[in-house]
């Protein structure tokens, strides 16, 4: 019975010391009864492989131990999850706002370069976000584990709920106006009915995409220039940012993809009811954009920084920079041309990777639209 002993040892290691003996004895009886029933059915002793199969049916030792532990089976249970989600969303919004304000303050009031200020903002946001989510999750886990809850979760009043309405994007003008009215009962008692009317035009997202796409195409073909001008000060020198050969090589594919996106957005403006057709085209364009982003990622050399004295540093990115220690290195980067190129390469690597993740979710969203028709 070596297999049983090995299995029970693995389970026992996950159990509280005071419960191990009783639980493993109960499990041993269960396993032996399963073995005996199978042997009686087959009319012969079980092979090691057959014993292994029965133990796998009973479950992995980690799962079996959790059944007997008596504690919570998740970090954040269904009762606390809404509170956890609200706290995470509110916290991330605050962290993002602080990072943006910090970057603007650094650019306005100090000798920071553009690349270093943006890089520090990204590093600060990611560090703060991970710490925030970790702390909130740890607090929720402790509530699940020991059952303690703050008073505001159990003894709340309706008139104190105003802050929670700030989570509605409509409050910030992001999804159109939402009006709610309550039908007051008259005569007989009637249930309260809430009327919600969304003031958002179905083609508004497509219109925004069409305008943004038009601005991008105009900039891409040189019809107008970015106000920043593609230069920044580094010490007492002016540094010029110029594109690497990758952008010349991919000029036509990027332009074609942008125009195709504009065509789909125009369809959304003229025929917002054609949800499935637009979703199919948008899904194809997202996949093409994902392939293009991967090509740019693999190219590695994205920009050149040229100082007034003629020195040149390449802004290079790639998978090797998608590490947290690379983000931490931003704060320690030298205020030299090479140091700023390294900062920009790290930041752009994470931006491009995030763009790729966004495209993956866009494909999944379009698949859902094709399935639902809305």
Short mmCIF file of C-alpha atoms in Angstrom, two decimals:
data_model
loop_
_atom_site.label_atom_id
_atom_site.label_comp_id
_atom_site.label_asym_id
_atom_site.label_seq_id
_atom_site.Cartn_x
_atom_site.Cartn_y
_atom_site.Cartn_z
CA UNK A 1 0.00 0.00 0.00
CA UNK A 2 2.86 2.34 -0.74
CA UNK A 3 0.67 4.46 -3.02
CA UNK A 4 -1.91 5.02 -0.27
CA UNK A 5 0.78 6.03 2.21
CA UNK A 6 2.35 8.48 -0.25
CA UNK A 7 -1.06 9.94 -1.06
CA UNK A 8 -2.05 10.33 2.61
CA UNK A 9 1.34 11.85 3.49
CA UNK A 10 0.77 14.52 0.81
CA UNK A 11 -2.72 15.24 2.15
CA UNK A 12 -1.60 15.28 5.80
CA UNK A 13 1.09 17.85 5.06
CA UNK A 14 -1.65 20.36 4.14
CA UNK A 15 -3.82 19.75 7.23
CA UNK A 16 -3.72 21.31 10.71
CA UNK A 17 -1.62 19.17 13.05
CA UNK A 18 -4.45 18.49 15.47
CA UNK A 19 -6.71 17.12 12.72
CA UNK A 20 -4.26 15.06 10.69
CA UNK A 21 -4.65 11.73 12.41
CA UNK A 22 -8.45 11.63 12.32
CA UNK A 23 -8.74 12.89 8.73
CA UNK A 24 -6.08 10.58 7.32
CA UNK A 25 -7.69 7.59 9.10
CA UNK A 26 -11.05 8.48 7.54
CA UNK A 27 -9.44 8.89 4.14
CA UNK A 28 -7.61 5.57 4.46
CA UNK A 29 -10.90 3.78 5.12
CA UNK A 30 -12.49 5.49 2.12
CA UNK A 31 -9.61 4.56 -0.19
CA UNK A 32 -9.45 0.95 1.02
CA UNK A 33 -13.20 0.53 0.54
CA UNK A 34 -12.87 1.87 -3.03
CA UNK A 35 -10.00 -0.53 -3.69
CA UNK A 36 -11.93 -3.52 -2.27
CA UNK A 37 -15.04 -2.69 -4.32
CA UNK A 38 -12.98 -2.50 -7.49
CA UNK A 39 -11.15 -5.75 -6.73
CA UNK A 40 -14.46 -7.51 -6.09
CA UNK A 41 -15.76 -6.19 -9.41
CA UNK A 42 -12.68 -7.37 -11.33
CA UNK A 43 -12.15 -10.61 -9.36
CA UNK A 44 -8.44 -9.95 -8.90
CA UNK A 45 -6.03 -7.62 -7.05
CA UNK A 46 -5.63 -4.14 -8.49
CA UNK A 47 -2.56 -3.17 -10.43
CA UNK A 48 -0.60 -0.08 -9.42
CA UNK A 49 -2.02 1.82 -12.40
CA UNK A 50 -5.59 0.96 -11.35
CA UNK A 51 -4.88 2.08 -7.80
CA UNK A 52 -3.44 5.32 -9.18
CA UNK A 53 -6.59 5.90 -11.23
CA UNK A 54 -8.83 5.53 -8.14
CA UNK A 55 -6.68 7.95 -6.16
CA UNK A 56 -6.93 10.44 -9.00
CA UNK A 57 -10.72 10.09 -8.93
CA UNK A 58 -10.72 10.92 -5.22
CA UNK A 59 -8.83 14.11 -5.97
CA UNK A 60 -5.51 15.88 -5.80
CA UNK A 61 -4.09 16.04 -2.24
CA UNK A 62 -4.30 19.84 -2.22
CA UNK A 63 -7.99 19.75 -3.16
CA UNK A 64 -8.84 16.94 -0.75
CA UNK A 65 -7.05 18.68 2.13
CA UNK A 66 -9.00 21.87 1.44
CA UNK A 67 -12.28 19.96 1.75
CA UNK A 68 -11.37 18.89 5.26
CA UNK A 69 -9.63 22.06 6.42
CA UNK A 70 -12.87 23.87 7.26
CA UNK A 71 -11.47 27.23 6.12
CA UNK A 72 -12.44 29.40 3.14
CA UNK A 73 -11.82 27.86 -0.27
CA UNK A 74 -11.00 31.16 -2.01
CA UNK A 75 -9.01 34.32 -1.35
CA UNK A 76 -12.10 36.50 -1.78
CA UNK A 77 -15.49 34.84 -1.45
CA UNK A 78 -18.71 35.87 -3.22
CA UNK A 79 -19.92 37.92 -0.23
CA UNK A 80 -16.81 40.10 -0.06
CA UNK A 81 -16.03 40.20 -3.79
CA UNK A 82 -18.20 43.31 -4.57
CA UNK A 83 -16.43 45.25 -1.79
CA UNK A 84 -13.02 44.02 -2.99
CA UNK A 85 -13.76 44.99 -6.60
CA UNK A 86 -14.97 48.48 -5.67
CA UNK A 87 -11.91 49.06 -3.48
CA UNK A 88 -9.55 47.92 -6.26
CA UNK A 89 -11.21 50.12 -8.90
CA UNK A 90 -11.23 53.17 -6.63
CA UNK A 91 -7.65 52.56 -5.54
CA UNK A 92 -6.34 52.12 -9.08
CA UNK A 93 -8.08 55.35 -10.13
CA UNK A 94 -6.36 57.21 -7.29
CA UNK A 95 -2.96 55.66 -8.07
CA UNK A 96 -3.32 56.58 -11.76
CA UNK A 97 -4.31 60.15 -10.88
CA UNK A 98 -1.36 60.54 -8.50
CA UNK A 99 1.04 59.16 -11.14
CA UNK A 100 -0.24 61.56 -13.80
CA UNK A 101 -0.11 64.56 -11.47
CA UNK A 102 3.39 63.57 -10.39
CA UNK A 103 4.57 63.34 -14.00
CA UNK A 104 3.08 66.75 -14.87
CA UNK A 105 4.62 68.32 -11.75
CA UNK A 106 8.02 66.82 -12.58
CA UNK A 107 7.89 68.19 -16.12
CA UNK A 108 6.71 71.64 -15.02
CA UNK A 109 8.84 72.24 -11.97
CA UNK A 110 12.10 70.34 -12.31
CA UNK A 111 14.96 69.37 -14.59
CA UNK A 112 13.28 66.08 -15.53
CA UNK A 113 13.40 64.97 -19.13
CA UNK A 114 10.23 63.88 -20.87
CA UNK A 115 11.28 60.23 -21.04
CA UNK A 116 12.36 60.05 -17.41
CA UNK A 117 9.17 61.72 -16.13
CA UNK A 118 6.93 59.37 -18.13
CA UNK A 119 9.04 56.37 -17.16
CA UNK A 120 8.85 57.21 -13.45
CA UNK A 121 5.08 57.69 -13.77
CA UNK A 122 4.71 54.23 -15.29
CA UNK A 123 7.00 52.66 -12.70
CA UNK A 124 5.16 54.41 -9.86
CA UNK A 125 1.77 53.34 -11.19
CA UNK A 126 2.72 49.66 -11.60
CA UNK A 127 4.45 49.51 -8.22
CA UNK A 128 1.56 51.25 -6.48
CA UNK A 129 -1.05 49.16 -8.29
CA UNK A 130 0.55 45.85 -7.31
CA UNK A 131 0.97 46.92 -3.69
CA UNK A 132 -2.60 48.23 -3.59
CA UNK A 133 -4.19 45.08 -5.03
CA UNK A 134 -2.02 42.93 -2.77
CA UNK A 135 -2.98 44.81 0.39
CA UNK A 136 -6.70 44.86 -0.47
CA UNK A 137 -6.62 41.14 -1.26
CA UNK A 138 -4.76 40.39 1.99
CA UNK A 139 -7.37 42.32 3.98
CA UNK A 140 -10.21 40.50 2.22
CA UNK A 141 -8.50 37.15 2.80
CA UNK A 142 -8.14 37.90 6.52
CA UNK A 143 -11.87 38.71 6.69
CA UNK A 144 -12.66 35.42 4.93
CA UNK A 145 -10.34 33.54 7.25
CA UNK A 146 -11.31 35.01 10.61
CA UNK A 147 -14.75 36.44 9.88
CA UNK A 148 -14.17 40.01 11.06
CA UNK A 149 -15.88 42.84 9.16
CA UNK A 150 -15.78 46.60 9.65
CA UNK A 151 -18.93 48.19 10.98
CA UNK A 152 -19.67 50.12 7.77
CA UNK A 153 -20.19 46.82 5.94
CA UNK A 154 -22.87 45.58 8.31
CA UNK A 155 -24.38 48.76 9.81
CA UNK A 156 -24.81 51.02 6.77
CA UNK A 157 -27.39 53.70 5.98
CA UNK A 158 -28.89 54.59 2.62
CA UNK A 159 -28.07 58.29 2.96
CA UNK A 160 -24.38 57.40 3.25
CA UNK A 161 -24.24 55.58 -0.11
CA UNK A 162 -23.61 58.65 -2.28
CA UNK A 163 -19.89 57.89 -2.69
CA UNK A 164 -20.65 54.56 -4.35
CA UNK A 165 -22.50 56.29 -7.21
CA UNK A 166 -19.17 57.79 -8.31
CA UNK A 167 -18.32 54.37 -9.77
CA UNK A 168 -20.93 54.98 -12.50
CA UNK A 169 -19.11 56.14 -15.68
CA UNK A 170 -22.19 58.23 -16.57
CA UNK A 171 -21.38 60.47 -13.61
CA UNK A 172 -18.18 61.42 -15.39
CA UNK A 173 -19.82 61.86 -18.80
CA UNK A 174 -18.23 58.72 -20.25
CA UNK A 175 -21.36 56.82 -21.33
CA UNK A 176 -24.00 59.41 -21.92
CA UNK A 177 -26.60 60.59 -19.44
CA UNK A 178 -28.63 58.16 -17.41
CA UNK A 179 -31.83 59.42 -15.88
CA UNK A 180 -33.65 57.54 -13.19
CA UNK A 181 -37.12 58.33 -11.99
CA UNK A 182 -39.26 56.63 -9.38
CA UNK A 183 -42.97 56.10 -9.86
CA UNK A 184 -44.54 56.99 -6.57
CA UNK A 185 -47.40 54.80 -5.46
CA UNK A 186 -50.86 56.32 -5.47
CA UNK A 187 -54.02 54.65 -4.24
CA UNK A 188 -53.02 51.04 -3.91
CA UNK A 189 -49.50 50.14 -2.99
CA UNK A 190 -47.41 49.42 -6.07
CA UNK A 191 -43.84 48.25 -6.32
CA UNK A 192 -41.34 50.99 -7.07
CA UNK A 193 -40.42 51.08 -10.75
CA UNK A 194 -37.21 52.70 -11.97
CA UNK A 195 -37.14 54.12 -15.48
CA UNK A 196 -33.69 54.25 -17.02
CA UNK A 197 -33.17 55.99 -20.34
CA UNK A 198 -29.70 56.08 -21.80
CA UNK A 199 -28.92 59.23 -23.76
CA UNK A 200 -26.00 57.67 -25.62
CA UNK A 201 -26.25 57.48 -29.41
CA UNK A 202 -25.32 53.95 -30.57
CA UNK A 203 -22.83 55.31 -33.10
CA UNK A 204 -20.99 57.64 -30.69
CA UNK A 205 -18.07 55.24 -30.12
CA UNK A 206 -17.69 54.75 -33.86
CA UNK A 207 -17.77 58.52 -34.41
CA UNK A 208 -15.04 59.04 -31.85
CA UNK A 209 -12.97 56.29 -33.49
CA UNK A 210 -13.50 57.89 -36.91
CA UNK A 211 -12.32 61.29 -35.69
CA UNK A 212 -9.31 59.83 -33.88
CA UNK A 213 -8.46 57.70 -36.92
CA UNK A 214 -8.65 60.72 -39.19
CA UNK A 215 -6.27 62.68 -36.96
CA UNK A 216 -3.85 59.76 -36.88
CA UNK A 217 -3.89 59.34 -40.68
CA UNK A 218 -3.35 63.07 -41.15
CA UNK A 219 -0.35 62.94 -38.81
CA UNK A 220 0.97 59.72 -40.34
CA UNK A 221 1.06 61.13 -43.88
CA UNK A 222 2.59 64.42 -42.67
CA UNK A 223 -0.46 66.67 -43.05
CA UNK A 224 0.10 68.03 -39.54
CA UNK A 225 2.80 67.76 -36.90
CA UNK A 226 2.59 66.68 -33.28
CA UNK A 227 2.68 69.82 -31.07
CA UNK A 228 5.47 68.33 -28.96
CA UNK A 229 7.76 68.60 -31.99
CA UNK A 230 9.78 65.44 -31.36
CA UNK A 231 12.45 67.04 -29.18
CA UNK A 232 13.27 67.50 -25.51
CA UNK A 233 16.00 69.05 -23.40
CA UNK A 234 18.65 66.90 -21.77
CA UNK A 235 20.88 68.98 -19.57
CA UNK A 236 22.02 71.89 -21.74
CA UNK A 237 21.42 70.08 -25.03
CA UNK A 238 18.38 69.69 -27.25
CA UNK A 239 17.72 66.05 -28.13
CA UNK A 240 15.80 65.21 -31.31
CA UNK A 241 13.69 62.05 -31.60
CA UNK A 242 13.56 60.44 -35.04
CA UNK A 243 11.95 57.23 -36.22
CA UNK A 244 13.93 54.07 -36.93
CA UNK A 245 13.76 52.23 -40.28
CA UNK A 246 10.91 50.06 -38.95
CA UNK A 247 8.43 52.90 -39.48
CA UNK A 248 9.52 53.45 -43.09
CA UNK A 249 9.27 49.74 -43.80
CA UNK A 250 5.80 49.50 -42.24
CA UNK A 251 4.48 52.87 -43.43
CA UNK A 252 2.07 51.40 -45.99
CA UNK A 253 0.69 48.55 -43.81
CA UNK A 254 0.06 50.93 -40.90
CA UNK A 255 -1.68 53.45 -43.21
CA UNK A 256 -3.82 50.71 -44.79
CA UNK A 257 -4.80 49.37 -41.37
CA UNK A 258 -5.73 52.86 -40.11
CA UNK A 259 -7.87 53.52 -43.19
CA UNK A 260 -9.59 50.13 -42.79
CA UNK A 261 -10.38 50.99 -39.14
CA UNK A 262 -11.86 54.29 -40.32
CA UNK A 263 -14.02 52.44 -42.85
CA UNK A 264 -15.42 50.18 -40.11
CA UNK A 265 -16.03 53.21 -37.87
CA UNK A 266 -17.80 54.98 -40.74
CA UNK A 267 -20.04 51.92 -41.08
CA UNK A 268 -20.78 52.22 -37.37
CA UNK A 269 -21.76 55.88 -37.78
CA UNK A 270 -24.00 55.30 -40.80
CA UNK A 271 -25.41 51.91 -39.77
CA UNK A 272 -24.99 51.41 -36.01
CA UNK A 273 -27.50 48.54 -36.19
CA UNK A 274 -25.09 46.35 -38.20
CA UNK A 275 -23.41 45.08 -35.04
CA UNK A 276 -22.45 41.59 -36.23
CA UNK A 277 -21.00 42.76 -39.56
CA UNK A 278 -18.93 45.45 -37.88
CA UNK A 279 -17.77 43.00 -35.22
CA UNK A 280 -16.54 40.54 -37.85
CA UNK A 281 -14.55 43.25 -39.68
CA UNK A 282 -13.27 44.73 -36.41
CA UNK A 283 -12.14 41.29 -35.24
CA UNK A 284 -10.13 40.81 -38.43
CA UNK A 285 -8.56 44.26 -38.07
CA UNK A 286 -7.67 43.56 -34.42
CA UNK A 287 -5.93 40.35 -35.43
CA UNK A 288 -4.07 42.21 -38.19
CA UNK A 289 -3.10 44.93 -35.68
CA UNK A 290 -1.88 42.25 -33.29
CA UNK A 291 0.33 40.75 -36.01
CA UNK A 292 1.64 44.22 -36.88
CA UNK A 293 2.37 45.00 -33.22
CA UNK A 294 4.29 41.73 -32.91
CA UNK A 295 6.32 42.63 -36.01
CA UNK A 296 7.20 46.01 -34.47
CA UNK A 297 8.04 44.30 -31.18
CA UNK A 298 10.41 41.87 -32.87
CA UNK A 299 12.08 44.64 -34.87
CA UNK A 300 13.54 45.98 -31.62
CA UNK A 301 15.01 49.27 -32.89
CA UNK A 302 12.22 51.88 -32.75
CA UNK A 303 13.69 55.39 -32.45
CA UNK A 304 16.96 57.31 -32.47
CA UNK A 305 17.87 60.07 -30.01
CA UNK A 306 20.25 62.61 -31.53
CA UNK A 307 21.93 65.21 -29.32
CA UNK A 308 23.06 68.63 -30.51
CA UNK A 309 26.71 67.48 -30.39
CA UNK A 310 25.95 64.69 -32.87
CA UNK A 311 25.80 61.80 -30.37
CA UNK A 312 23.17 59.19 -31.19
CA UNK A 313 21.49 56.58 -28.97
CA UNK A 314 19.04 53.95 -30.14
CA UNK A 315 15.71 53.42 -28.39
CA UNK A 316 15.41 49.64 -28.39
CA UNK A 317 12.74 47.43 -26.89
CA UNK A 318 11.69 43.83 -26.79
CA UNK A 319 10.55 40.92 -24.67
CA UNK A 320 13.72 41.04 -22.60
CA UNK A 321 12.63 44.40 -21.12
CA UNK A 322 9.25 43.11 -19.88
CA UNK A 323 10.60 42.60 -16.36
CA UNK A 324 9.77 44.40 -13.13
CA UNK A 325 13.45 44.98 -12.41
CA UNK A 326 13.62 46.84 -15.74
CA UNK A 327 10.88 49.18 -14.47
CA UNK A 328 12.70 49.63 -11.17
CA UNK A 329 15.87 50.53 -13.10
CA UNK A 330 14.09 53.58 -14.53
CA UNK A 331 14.57 55.52 -11.29
CA UNK A 332 18.30 54.71 -11.36
CA UNK A 333 18.81 55.55 -15.03
CA UNK A 334 21.60 57.97 -15.85
CA UNK A 335 20.69 61.43 -17.12
CA UNK A 336 22.64 60.71 -20.26
CA UNK A 337 21.55 60.13 -23.83
CA UNK A 338 22.00 56.36 -23.46
CA UNK A 339 20.15 56.36 -20.13
CA UNK A 340 17.15 58.17 -21.58
CA UNK A 341 17.11 55.80 -24.56
CA UNK A 342 17.00 52.89 -22.14
CA UNK A 343 14.13 54.49 -20.20
CA UNK A 344 12.10 55.10 -23.35
CA UNK A 345 12.79 51.56 -24.60
CA UNK A 346 11.49 50.06 -21.34
CA UNK A 347 8.38 52.25 -21.24
CA UNK A 348 7.52 51.64 -24.89
CA UNK A 349 8.01 47.89 -24.46
CA UNK A 350 5.38 47.82 -21.72
CA UNK A 351 3.08 50.14 -23.70
CA UNK A 352 3.31 47.93 -26.79
CA UNK A 353 2.75 44.79 -24.71
CA UNK A 354 -0.28 46.41 -23.09
CA UNK A 355 -1.58 47.36 -26.52
CA UNK A 356 -1.28 43.73 -27.57
CA UNK A 357 -3.25 42.57 -24.52
CA UNK A 358 -5.91 45.19 -25.33
CA UNK A 359 -6.20 43.81 -28.86
CA UNK A 360 -6.69 40.29 -27.52
CA UNK A 361 -9.56 41.49 -25.35
CA UNK A 362 -10.96 43.42 -28.33
CA UNK A 363 -11.06 40.18 -30.34
CA UNK A 364 -12.88 38.42 -27.50
CA UNK A 365 -15.32 41.32 -27.25
CA UNK A 366 -16.02 41.20 -30.97
CA UNK A 367 -16.60 37.44 -30.75
CA UNK A 368 -19.18 38.11 -28.04
CA UNK A 369 -20.87 40.72 -30.24
CA UNK A 370 -21.04 38.26 -33.12
CA UNK A 371 -22.65 35.71 -30.81
CA UNK A 372 -25.10 38.11 -29.13
CA UNK A 373 -25.78 40.47 -32.02
CA UNK A 374 -25.39 43.55 -29.82
#
